[in-house]
Coordinates of C-alpha atoms (C1' of nucleotides) in Angstrom, one line a residue:
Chain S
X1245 CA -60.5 -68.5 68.0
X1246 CA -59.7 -65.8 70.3
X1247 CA -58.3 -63.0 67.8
X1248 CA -57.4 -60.1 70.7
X1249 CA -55.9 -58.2 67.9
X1250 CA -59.1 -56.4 66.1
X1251 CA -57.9 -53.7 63.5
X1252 CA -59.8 -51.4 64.3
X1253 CA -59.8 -47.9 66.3
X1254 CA -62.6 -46.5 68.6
X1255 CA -64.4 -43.6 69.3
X1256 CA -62.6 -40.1 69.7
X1257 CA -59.1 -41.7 70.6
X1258 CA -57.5 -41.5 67.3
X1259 CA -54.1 -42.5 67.7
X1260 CA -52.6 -42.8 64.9
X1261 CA -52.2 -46.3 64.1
X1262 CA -48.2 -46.5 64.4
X1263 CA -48.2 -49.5 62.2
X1264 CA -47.1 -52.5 64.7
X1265 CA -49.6 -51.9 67.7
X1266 CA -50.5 -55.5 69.0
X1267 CA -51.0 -56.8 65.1
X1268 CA -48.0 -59.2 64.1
X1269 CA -47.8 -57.5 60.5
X1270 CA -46.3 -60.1 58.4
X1271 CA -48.1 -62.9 60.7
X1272 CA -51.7 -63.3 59.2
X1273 CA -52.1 -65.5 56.4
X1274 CA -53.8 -64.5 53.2
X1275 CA -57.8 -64.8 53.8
X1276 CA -60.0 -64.7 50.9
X1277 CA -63.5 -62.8 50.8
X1278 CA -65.8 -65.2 52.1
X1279 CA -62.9 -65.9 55.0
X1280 CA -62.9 -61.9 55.8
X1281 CA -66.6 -61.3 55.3
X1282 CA -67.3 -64.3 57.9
X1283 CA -64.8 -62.7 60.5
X1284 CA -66.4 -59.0 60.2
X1285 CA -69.5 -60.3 60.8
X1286 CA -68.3 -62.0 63.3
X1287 CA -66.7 -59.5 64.7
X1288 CA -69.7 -57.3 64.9
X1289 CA -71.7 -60.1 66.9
X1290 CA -68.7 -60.4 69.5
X1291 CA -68.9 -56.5 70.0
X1292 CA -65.1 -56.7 68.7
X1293 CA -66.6 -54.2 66.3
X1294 CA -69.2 -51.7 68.9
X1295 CA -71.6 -48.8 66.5
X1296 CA -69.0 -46.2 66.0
X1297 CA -66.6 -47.6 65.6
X1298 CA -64.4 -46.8 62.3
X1299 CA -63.6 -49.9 60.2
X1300 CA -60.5 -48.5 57.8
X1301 CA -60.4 -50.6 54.7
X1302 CA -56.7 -49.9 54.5
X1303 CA -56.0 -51.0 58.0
X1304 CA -58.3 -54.3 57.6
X1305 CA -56.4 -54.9 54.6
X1306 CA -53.1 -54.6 56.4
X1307 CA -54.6 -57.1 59.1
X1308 CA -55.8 -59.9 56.6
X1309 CA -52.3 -59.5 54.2
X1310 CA -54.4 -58.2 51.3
X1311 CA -55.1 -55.4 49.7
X1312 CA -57.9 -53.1 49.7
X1313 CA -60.1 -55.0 47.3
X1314 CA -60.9 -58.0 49.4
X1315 CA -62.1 -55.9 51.8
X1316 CA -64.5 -53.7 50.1
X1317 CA -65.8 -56.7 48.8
X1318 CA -66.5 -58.6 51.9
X1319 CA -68.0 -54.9 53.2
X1320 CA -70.3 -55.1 50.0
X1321 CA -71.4 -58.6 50.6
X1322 CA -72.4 -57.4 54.5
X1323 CA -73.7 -54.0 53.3
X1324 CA -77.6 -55.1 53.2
X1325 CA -77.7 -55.9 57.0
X1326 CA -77.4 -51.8 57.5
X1327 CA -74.7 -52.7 59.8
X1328 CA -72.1 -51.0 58.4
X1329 CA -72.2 -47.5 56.7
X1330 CA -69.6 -46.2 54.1
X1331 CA -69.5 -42.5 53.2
X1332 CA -67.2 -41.0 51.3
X1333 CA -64.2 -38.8 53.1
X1334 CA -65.2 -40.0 56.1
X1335 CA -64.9 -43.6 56.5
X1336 CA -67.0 -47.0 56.9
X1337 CA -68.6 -47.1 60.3
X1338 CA -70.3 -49.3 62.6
X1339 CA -73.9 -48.5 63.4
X1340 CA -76.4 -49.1 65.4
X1341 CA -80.1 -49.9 64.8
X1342 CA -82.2 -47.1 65.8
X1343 CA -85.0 -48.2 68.4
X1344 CA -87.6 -48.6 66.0
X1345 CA -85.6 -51.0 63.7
X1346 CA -84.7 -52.6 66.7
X1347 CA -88.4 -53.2 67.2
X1348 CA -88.8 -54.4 64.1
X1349 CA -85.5 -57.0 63.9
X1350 CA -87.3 -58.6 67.0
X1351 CA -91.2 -58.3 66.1
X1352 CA -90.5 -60.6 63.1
X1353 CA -87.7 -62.8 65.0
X1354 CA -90.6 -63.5 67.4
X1355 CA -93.2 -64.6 64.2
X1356 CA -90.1 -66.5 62.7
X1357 CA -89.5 -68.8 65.6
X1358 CA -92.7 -70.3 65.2
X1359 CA -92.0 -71.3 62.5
X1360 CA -88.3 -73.0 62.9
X1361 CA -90.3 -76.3 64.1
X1362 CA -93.4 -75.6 60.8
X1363 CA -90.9 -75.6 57.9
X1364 CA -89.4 -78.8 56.9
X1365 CA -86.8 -78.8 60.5
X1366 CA -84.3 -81.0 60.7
X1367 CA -84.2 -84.2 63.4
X1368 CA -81.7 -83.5 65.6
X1369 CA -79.0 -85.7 66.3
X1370 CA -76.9 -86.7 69.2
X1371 CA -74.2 -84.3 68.1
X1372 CA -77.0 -81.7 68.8
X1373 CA -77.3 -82.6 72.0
X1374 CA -73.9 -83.5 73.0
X1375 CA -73.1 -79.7 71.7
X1376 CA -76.1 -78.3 73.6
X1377 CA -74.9 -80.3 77.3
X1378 CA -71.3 -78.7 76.2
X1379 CA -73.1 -75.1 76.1
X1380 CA -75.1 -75.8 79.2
X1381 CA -71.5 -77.2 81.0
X1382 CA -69.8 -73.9 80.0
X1383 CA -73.0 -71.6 81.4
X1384 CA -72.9 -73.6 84.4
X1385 CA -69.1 -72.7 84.8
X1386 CA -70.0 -69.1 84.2
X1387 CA -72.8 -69.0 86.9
X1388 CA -69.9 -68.9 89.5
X1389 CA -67.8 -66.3 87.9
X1390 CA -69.9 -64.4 85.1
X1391 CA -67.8 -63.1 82.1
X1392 CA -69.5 -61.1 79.4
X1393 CA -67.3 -62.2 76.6
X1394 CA -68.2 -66.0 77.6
X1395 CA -71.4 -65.7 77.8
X1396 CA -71.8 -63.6 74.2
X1397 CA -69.5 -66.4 73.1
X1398 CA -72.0 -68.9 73.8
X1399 CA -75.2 -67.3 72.8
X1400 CA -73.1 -67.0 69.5
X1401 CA -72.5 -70.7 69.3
X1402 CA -76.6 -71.8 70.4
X1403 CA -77.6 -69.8 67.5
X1404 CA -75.6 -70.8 65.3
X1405 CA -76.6 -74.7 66.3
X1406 CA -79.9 -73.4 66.0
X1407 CA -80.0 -72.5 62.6
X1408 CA -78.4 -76.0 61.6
X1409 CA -81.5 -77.5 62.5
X1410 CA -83.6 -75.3 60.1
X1411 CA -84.2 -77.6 56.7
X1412 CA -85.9 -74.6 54.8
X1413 CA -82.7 -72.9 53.2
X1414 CA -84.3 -69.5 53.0
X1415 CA -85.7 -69.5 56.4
X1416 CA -82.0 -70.6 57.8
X1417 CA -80.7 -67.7 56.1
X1418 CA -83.4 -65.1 57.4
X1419 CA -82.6 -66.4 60.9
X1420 CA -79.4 -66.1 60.7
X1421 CA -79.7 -62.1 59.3
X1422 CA -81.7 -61.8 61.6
X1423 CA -79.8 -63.2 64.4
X1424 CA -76.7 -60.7 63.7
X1425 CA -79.0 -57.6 63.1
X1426 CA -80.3 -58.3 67.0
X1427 CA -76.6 -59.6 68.3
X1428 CA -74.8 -56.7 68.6
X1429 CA -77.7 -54.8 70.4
X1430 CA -78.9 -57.8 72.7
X1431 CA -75.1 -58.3 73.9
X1432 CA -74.6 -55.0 74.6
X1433 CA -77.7 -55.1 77.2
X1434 CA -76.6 -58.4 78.4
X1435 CA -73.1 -57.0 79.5
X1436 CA -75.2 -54.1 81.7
X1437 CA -77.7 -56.6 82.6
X1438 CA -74.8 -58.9 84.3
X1439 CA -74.8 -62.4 85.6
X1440 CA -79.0 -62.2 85.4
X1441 CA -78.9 -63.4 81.8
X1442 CA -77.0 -66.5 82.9
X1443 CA -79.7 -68.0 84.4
X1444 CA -82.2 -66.9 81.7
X1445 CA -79.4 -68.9 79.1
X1446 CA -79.6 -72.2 81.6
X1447 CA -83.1 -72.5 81.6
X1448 CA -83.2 -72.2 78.0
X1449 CA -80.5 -74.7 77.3
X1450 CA -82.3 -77.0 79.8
X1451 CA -85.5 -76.9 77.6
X1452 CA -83.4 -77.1 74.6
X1453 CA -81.7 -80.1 76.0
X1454 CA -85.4 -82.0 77.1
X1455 CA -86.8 -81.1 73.8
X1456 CA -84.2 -82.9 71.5
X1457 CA -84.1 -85.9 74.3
X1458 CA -87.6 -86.4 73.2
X1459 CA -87.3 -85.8 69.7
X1460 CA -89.7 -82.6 69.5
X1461 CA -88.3 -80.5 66.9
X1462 CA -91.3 -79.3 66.9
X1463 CA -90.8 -77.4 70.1
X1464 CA -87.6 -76.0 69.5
X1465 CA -88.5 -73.1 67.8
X1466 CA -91.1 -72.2 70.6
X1467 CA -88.1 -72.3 73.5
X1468 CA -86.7 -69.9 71.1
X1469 CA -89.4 -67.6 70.6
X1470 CA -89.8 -67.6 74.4
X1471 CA -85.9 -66.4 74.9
X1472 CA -86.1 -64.1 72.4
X1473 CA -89.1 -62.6 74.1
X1474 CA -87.3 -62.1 77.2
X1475 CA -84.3 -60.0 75.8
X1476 CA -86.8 -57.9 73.8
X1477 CA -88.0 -57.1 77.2
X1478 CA -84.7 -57.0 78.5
X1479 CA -83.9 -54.6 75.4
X1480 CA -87.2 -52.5 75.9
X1481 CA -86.4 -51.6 78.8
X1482 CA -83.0 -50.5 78.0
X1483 CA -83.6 -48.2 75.4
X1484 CA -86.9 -47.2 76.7
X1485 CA -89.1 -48.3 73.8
Chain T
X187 CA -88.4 -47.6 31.0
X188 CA -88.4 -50.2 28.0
X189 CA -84.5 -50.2 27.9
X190 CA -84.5 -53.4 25.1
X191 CA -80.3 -53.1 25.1
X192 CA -79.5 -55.2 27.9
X193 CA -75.2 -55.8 28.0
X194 CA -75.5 -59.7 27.9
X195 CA -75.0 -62.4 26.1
X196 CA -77.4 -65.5 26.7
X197 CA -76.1 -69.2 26.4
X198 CA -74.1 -70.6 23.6
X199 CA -74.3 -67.5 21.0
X200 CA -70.7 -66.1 21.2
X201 CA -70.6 -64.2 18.9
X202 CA -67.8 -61.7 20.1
X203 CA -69.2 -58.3 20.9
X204 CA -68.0 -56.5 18.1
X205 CA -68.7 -53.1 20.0
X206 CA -71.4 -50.9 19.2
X207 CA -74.4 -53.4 18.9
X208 CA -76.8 -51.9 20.4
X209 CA -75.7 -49.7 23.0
X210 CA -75.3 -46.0 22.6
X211 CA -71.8 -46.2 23.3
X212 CA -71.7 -42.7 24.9
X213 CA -75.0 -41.8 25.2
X214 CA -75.6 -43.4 28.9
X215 CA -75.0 -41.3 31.8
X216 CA -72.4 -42.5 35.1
X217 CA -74.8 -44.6 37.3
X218 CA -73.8 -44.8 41.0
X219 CA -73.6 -48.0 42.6
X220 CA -77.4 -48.5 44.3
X221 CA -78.7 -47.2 40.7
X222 CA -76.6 -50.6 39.0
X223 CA -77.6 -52.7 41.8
X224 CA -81.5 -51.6 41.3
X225 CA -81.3 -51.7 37.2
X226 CA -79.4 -55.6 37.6
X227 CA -81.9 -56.9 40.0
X228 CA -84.9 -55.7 38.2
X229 CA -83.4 -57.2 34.8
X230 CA -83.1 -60.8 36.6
X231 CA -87.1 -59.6 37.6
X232 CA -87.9 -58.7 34.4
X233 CA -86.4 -61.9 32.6
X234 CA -84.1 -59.5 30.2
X235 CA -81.5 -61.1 32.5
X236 CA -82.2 -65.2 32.2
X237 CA -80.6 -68.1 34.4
X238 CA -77.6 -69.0 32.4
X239 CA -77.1 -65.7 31.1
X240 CA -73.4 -64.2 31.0
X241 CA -73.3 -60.7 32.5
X242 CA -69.6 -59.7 31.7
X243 CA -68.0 -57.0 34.4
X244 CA -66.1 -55.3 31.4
X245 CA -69.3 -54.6 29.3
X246 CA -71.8 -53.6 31.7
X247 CA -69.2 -51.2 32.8
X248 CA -68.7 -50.0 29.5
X249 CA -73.2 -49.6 29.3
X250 CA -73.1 -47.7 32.2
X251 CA -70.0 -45.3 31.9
X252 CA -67.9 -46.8 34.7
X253 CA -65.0 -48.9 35.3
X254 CA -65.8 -52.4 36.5
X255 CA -65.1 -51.4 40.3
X256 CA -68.9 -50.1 41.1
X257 CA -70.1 -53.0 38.7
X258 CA -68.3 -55.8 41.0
X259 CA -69.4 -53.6 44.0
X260 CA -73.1 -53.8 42.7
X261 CA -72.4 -57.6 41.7
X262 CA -71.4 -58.3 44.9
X263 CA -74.4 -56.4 47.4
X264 CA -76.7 -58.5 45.5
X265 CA -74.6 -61.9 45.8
X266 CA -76.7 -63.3 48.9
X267 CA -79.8 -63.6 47.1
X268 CA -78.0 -66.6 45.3
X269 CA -79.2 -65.4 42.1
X270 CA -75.6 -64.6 40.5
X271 CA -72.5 -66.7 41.2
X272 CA -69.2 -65.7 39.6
X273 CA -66.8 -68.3 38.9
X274 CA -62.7 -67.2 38.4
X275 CA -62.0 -67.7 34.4
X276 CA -65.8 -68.4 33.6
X277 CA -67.7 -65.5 34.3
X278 CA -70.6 -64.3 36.2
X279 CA -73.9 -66.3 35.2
X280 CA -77.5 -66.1 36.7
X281 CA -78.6 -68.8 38.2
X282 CA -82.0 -70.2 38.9
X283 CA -82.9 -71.5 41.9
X284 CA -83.2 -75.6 42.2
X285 CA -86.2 -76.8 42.7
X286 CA -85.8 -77.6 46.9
X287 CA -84.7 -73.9 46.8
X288 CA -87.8 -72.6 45.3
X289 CA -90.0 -74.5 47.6
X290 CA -88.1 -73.0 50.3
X291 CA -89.1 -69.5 48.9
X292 CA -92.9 -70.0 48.8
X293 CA -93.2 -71.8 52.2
X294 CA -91.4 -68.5 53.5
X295 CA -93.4 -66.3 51.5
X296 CA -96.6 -68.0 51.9
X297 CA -96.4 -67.8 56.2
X298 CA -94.8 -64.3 55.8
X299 CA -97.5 -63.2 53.8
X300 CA -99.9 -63.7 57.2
X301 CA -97.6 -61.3 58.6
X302 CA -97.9 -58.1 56.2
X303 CA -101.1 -56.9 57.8
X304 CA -99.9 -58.4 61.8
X305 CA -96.7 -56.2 61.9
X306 CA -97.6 -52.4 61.9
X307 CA -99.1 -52.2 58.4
X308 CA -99.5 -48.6 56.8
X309 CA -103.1 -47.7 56.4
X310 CA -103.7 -48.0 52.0
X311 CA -104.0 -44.0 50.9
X312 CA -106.0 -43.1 47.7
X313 CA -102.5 -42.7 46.4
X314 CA -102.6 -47.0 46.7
X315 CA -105.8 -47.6 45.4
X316 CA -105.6 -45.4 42.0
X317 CA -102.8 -47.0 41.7
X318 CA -104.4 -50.4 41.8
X319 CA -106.9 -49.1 39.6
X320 CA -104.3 -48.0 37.0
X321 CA -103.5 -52.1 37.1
X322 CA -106.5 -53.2 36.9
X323 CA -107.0 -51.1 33.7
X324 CA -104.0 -52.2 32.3
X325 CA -104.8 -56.0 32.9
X326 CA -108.1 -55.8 31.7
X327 CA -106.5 -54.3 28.1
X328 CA -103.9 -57.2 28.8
X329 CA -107.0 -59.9 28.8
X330 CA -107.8 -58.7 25.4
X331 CA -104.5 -59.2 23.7
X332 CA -101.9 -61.3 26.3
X333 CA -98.1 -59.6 26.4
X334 CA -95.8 -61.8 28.3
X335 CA -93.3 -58.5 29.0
X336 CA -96.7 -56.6 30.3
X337 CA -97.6 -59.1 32.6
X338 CA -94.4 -59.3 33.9
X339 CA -94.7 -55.4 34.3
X340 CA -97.8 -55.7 36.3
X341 CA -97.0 -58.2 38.1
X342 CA -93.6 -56.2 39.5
X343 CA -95.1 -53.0 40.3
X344 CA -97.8 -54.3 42.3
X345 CA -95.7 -56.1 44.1
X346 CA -93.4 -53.1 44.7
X347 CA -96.9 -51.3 45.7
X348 CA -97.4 -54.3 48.1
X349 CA -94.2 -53.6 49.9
X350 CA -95.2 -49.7 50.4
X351 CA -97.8 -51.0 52.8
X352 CA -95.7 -52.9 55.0
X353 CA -94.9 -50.6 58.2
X354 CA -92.1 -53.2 59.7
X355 CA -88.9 -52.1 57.5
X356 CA -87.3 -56.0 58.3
X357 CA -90.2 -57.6 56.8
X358 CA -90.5 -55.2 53.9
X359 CA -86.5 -56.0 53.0
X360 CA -87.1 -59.6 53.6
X361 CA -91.0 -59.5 50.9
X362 CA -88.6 -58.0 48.7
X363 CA -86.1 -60.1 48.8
X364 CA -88.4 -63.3 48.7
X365 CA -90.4 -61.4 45.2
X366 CA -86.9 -61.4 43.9
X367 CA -85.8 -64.4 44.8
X368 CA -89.4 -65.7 43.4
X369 CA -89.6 -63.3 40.0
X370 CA -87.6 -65.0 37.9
X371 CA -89.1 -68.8 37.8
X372 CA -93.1 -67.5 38.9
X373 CA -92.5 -65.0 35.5
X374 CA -91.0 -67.6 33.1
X375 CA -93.8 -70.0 34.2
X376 CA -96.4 -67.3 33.4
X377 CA -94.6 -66.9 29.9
X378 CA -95.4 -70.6 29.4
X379 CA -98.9 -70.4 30.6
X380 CA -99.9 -68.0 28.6
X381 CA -103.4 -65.2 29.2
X382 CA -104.8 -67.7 32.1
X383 CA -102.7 -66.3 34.6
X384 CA -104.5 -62.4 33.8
X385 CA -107.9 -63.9 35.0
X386 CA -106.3 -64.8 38.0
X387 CA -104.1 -61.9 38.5
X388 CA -107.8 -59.3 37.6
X389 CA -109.1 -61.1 40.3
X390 CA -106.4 -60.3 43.0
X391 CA -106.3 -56.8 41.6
X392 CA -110.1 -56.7 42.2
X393 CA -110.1 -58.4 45.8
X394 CA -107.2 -55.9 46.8
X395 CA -109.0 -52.6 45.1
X396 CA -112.2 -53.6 47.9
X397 CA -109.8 -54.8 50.9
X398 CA -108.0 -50.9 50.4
X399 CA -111.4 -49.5 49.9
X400 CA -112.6 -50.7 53.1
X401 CA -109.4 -49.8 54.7
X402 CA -108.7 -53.4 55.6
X403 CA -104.9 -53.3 55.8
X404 CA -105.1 -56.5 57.7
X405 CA -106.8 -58.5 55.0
X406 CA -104.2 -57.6 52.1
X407 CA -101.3 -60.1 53.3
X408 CA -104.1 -63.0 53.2
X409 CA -105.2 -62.1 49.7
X410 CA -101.4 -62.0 48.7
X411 CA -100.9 -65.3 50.3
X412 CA -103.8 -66.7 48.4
X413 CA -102.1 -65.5 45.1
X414 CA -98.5 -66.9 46.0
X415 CA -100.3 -70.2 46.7
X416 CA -102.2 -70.0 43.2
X417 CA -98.3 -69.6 42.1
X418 CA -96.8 -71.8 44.0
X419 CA -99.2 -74.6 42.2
X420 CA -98.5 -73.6 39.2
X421 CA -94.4 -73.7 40.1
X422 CA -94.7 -76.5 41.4
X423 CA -96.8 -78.3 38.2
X424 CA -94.0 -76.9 35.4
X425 CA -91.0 -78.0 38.2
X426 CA -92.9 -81.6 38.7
X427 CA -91.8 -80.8 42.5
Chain D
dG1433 C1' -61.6 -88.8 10.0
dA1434 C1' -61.0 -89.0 15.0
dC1435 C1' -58.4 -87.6 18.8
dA1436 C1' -54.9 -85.5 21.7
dG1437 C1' -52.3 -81.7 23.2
dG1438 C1' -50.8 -77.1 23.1
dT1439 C1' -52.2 -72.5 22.4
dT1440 C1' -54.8 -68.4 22.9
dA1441 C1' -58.7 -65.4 23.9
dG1442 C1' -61.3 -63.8 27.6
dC1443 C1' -63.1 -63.8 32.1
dT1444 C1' -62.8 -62.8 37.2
dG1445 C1' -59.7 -61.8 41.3
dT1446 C1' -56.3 -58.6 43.0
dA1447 C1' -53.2 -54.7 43.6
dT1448 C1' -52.4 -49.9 43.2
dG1449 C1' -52.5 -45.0 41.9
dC1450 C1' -55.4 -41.1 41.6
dA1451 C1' -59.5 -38.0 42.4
dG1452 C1' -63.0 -36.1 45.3
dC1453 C1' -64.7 -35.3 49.6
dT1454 C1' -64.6 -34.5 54.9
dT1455 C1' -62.8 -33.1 58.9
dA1456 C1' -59.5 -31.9 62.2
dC1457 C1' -56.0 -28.7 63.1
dC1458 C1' -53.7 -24.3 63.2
dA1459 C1' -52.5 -19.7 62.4
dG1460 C1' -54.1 -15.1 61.9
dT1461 C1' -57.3 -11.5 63.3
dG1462 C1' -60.9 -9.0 66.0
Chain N
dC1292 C1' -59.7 -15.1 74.4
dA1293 C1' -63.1 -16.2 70.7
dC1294 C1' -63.6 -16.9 66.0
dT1295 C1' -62.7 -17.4 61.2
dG1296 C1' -60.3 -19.0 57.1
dG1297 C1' -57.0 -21.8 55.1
dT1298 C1' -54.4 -26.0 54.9
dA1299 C1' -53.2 -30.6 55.2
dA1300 C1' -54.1 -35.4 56.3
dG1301 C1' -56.8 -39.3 55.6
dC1302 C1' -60.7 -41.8 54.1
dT1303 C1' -63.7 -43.9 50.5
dG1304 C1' -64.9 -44.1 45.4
dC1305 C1' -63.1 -45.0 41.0
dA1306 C1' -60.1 -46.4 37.2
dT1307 C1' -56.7 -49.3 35.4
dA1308 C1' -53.0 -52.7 34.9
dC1309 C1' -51.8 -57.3 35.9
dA1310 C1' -52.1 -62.2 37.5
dG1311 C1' -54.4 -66.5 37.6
dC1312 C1' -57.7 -69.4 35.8
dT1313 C1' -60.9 -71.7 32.4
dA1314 C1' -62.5 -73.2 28.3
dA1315 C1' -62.8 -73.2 23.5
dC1316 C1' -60.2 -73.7 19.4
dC1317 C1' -56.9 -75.2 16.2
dT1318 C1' -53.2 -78.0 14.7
dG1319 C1' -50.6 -82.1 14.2
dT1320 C1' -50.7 -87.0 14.4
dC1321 C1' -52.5 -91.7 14.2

DNA sequence: GACAGGTTAGCTGTATGCAGCTTACCAGTG
DNA sequence: CACTGGTAAGCTGCATACAGCTAACCTGTC
């Protein structure tokens, strides 16, 4: 789970990648597209992966024990999210959302959350709930000692629970797009924002946690809209929108 | 436009491409990789490209002038709409969406179709409305003497003139995606329907032609909606969903 | 004639070499 | 020291050969 060893080199400080840096070479077992496509994506949520930075297919390819095909495949398959941005000579890069598509990722997230609870949701079961009390246990934990990788780790795992109670296929998929298009932004104001986000995250896990104890799917999708709503403030304010 | 030589080979018919069928072998030009992924997606659209159909990597390369490489690159950017699925040793067929699936798509479309004129439309130019106009023409010879392929026609580029309207660029990808994602089973049950569907589809053209005469971007998404529905009924009928 | 098993054709998945394009770097000049 | 021009390194895009897999076909047997 915690892979420290991101291939992957920021910024300006282009250092040559002297092959064995902190990735055991021969170590990684063979991962096919769907495995590597997952993990970039991944990676991108967990700001592993920040805009600007330069994502060398030859080094990824290195990383995974494949060779350059894989990759540009799995690059391909993430390619629509605008996420990543290949040009020739140069390289593929990370990249940001510009403020207005930022506006936009989170003016439709805010429309689709109503309807999470409106299209054919899914009842959620005590597995819900006993992984939503494990989320809330872990935010608690950080609400003594606040740790931005934790708490991007855990807003990373709620959404994904999330979007396991959606029924409608298409509408899972759109939240989940829609999810990463936002994640990478949103984190990066939640680690200048601090330990203030923590108690935004228990409250909503608290709300989460009543509605399933009651049974109102319904509802969920409403909590949501109302966290979302808060980071786009949060966000707003940030880049001055 | 009417390019009638598509590189496929539907269902059981084998019958071992003995080369130069159809296809100018020389005479196309080198398409980049966007231009592939546009002409594929419009084929599945267009129904030139069916569900079951067999598009082979070696021969669309050799339509287009390239290697397979940008062919697999364009297979694969269009591979989440879950309208292709390659299989190792089989080949790459289209599929058609299962019945749950394409109730999934309308319920999106029909609640994001609310949204078109919510999220920061873009105010109809006369550019729109002749446009419209030049549809309504065209249907109107259409009613006279029904064409399937002309239907189908109309049918896309309005909806591509739909999407110029819509100011939020997330929910213009996402309209797209769901037309796509839609196209292929909303046109085969308008091939089985047969001219009822112009009547219906003169008087969206006619309801949209006043709504962008009165400048009423907001009203446009709620005629579209009422046209999806009328489809969606339809779907659902030949589907017995 | 029906059936079982091997064989073969053909497809996608993968690896790899080459071409084209950018950019950083460095030497030469004012 | 500033600046310009050339050069080289490195990246993606593309082409191609090969490996692995699947399914159809054909032959031999009962």
């Amino acid at each position: 789970m915690a892979n420290c060893c991101a291939s992957i080199e920021s910024g300006k400080g282009r250092h040559e990648d002297g092959e064995p840096i902190g990735t055991n070479a021969a170590g990684e077992q063979k991962m096919d597209v769907a495995a590597i496509q997952h993990l970039l994506l991944e990676r991108i949520c967990l700001l592993k992966y920040k805009p600007g930075d330069q994502l060398k297919e030859a080094k990824l390819a290195r990383e995974f024990g494949v060779s350059r095909t894989p990759v540009r495949d799995a690059l391909n398959r993430i390619s629509h999210l605008g996420l990543i941005e290949s040009r020739n000579g140069v390289g593929t890069v990370v990249v940001g959302l510009s403020g207005e598509q930022i506006q936009h990722v989170y003016d439709v997230r805010l429309e689709l959350a109503c309807l999470l609870g409106k299209l054919s949701p899914i009842t959620p079961t005590p597995d819900h709930l006993n992984a939503l009390e494990d989320l809330l246990a872990r935010a608690h934990i950080m609400r003594e000692r606040f740790s931005a990788d934790d708490y991007i780790a855990i807003n990373h795992e709620l959404n994904a629970l999330i979007a396991s109670m959606i029924g409608n296929t298409i509408l899972r998929a759109m939240w989940l797009q829609l999810y990463v298009q936002a994640a990478s932004t949103w984190h990066r104001v939640a680690e200048t924002m601090g330990p203030d986000v923590v108690d935004a995250l228990i409250d909503e896990l608290n709300d989460l946690i009543s509605a399933v104890k009651r049974g109102d799917a319904e509802s969920i999708g409403h909590i949501q809209r109302v966290h979302i709503s808060y980071g786009y403030i949060k966000v707003k304010t940030v880049f001055g929108i």
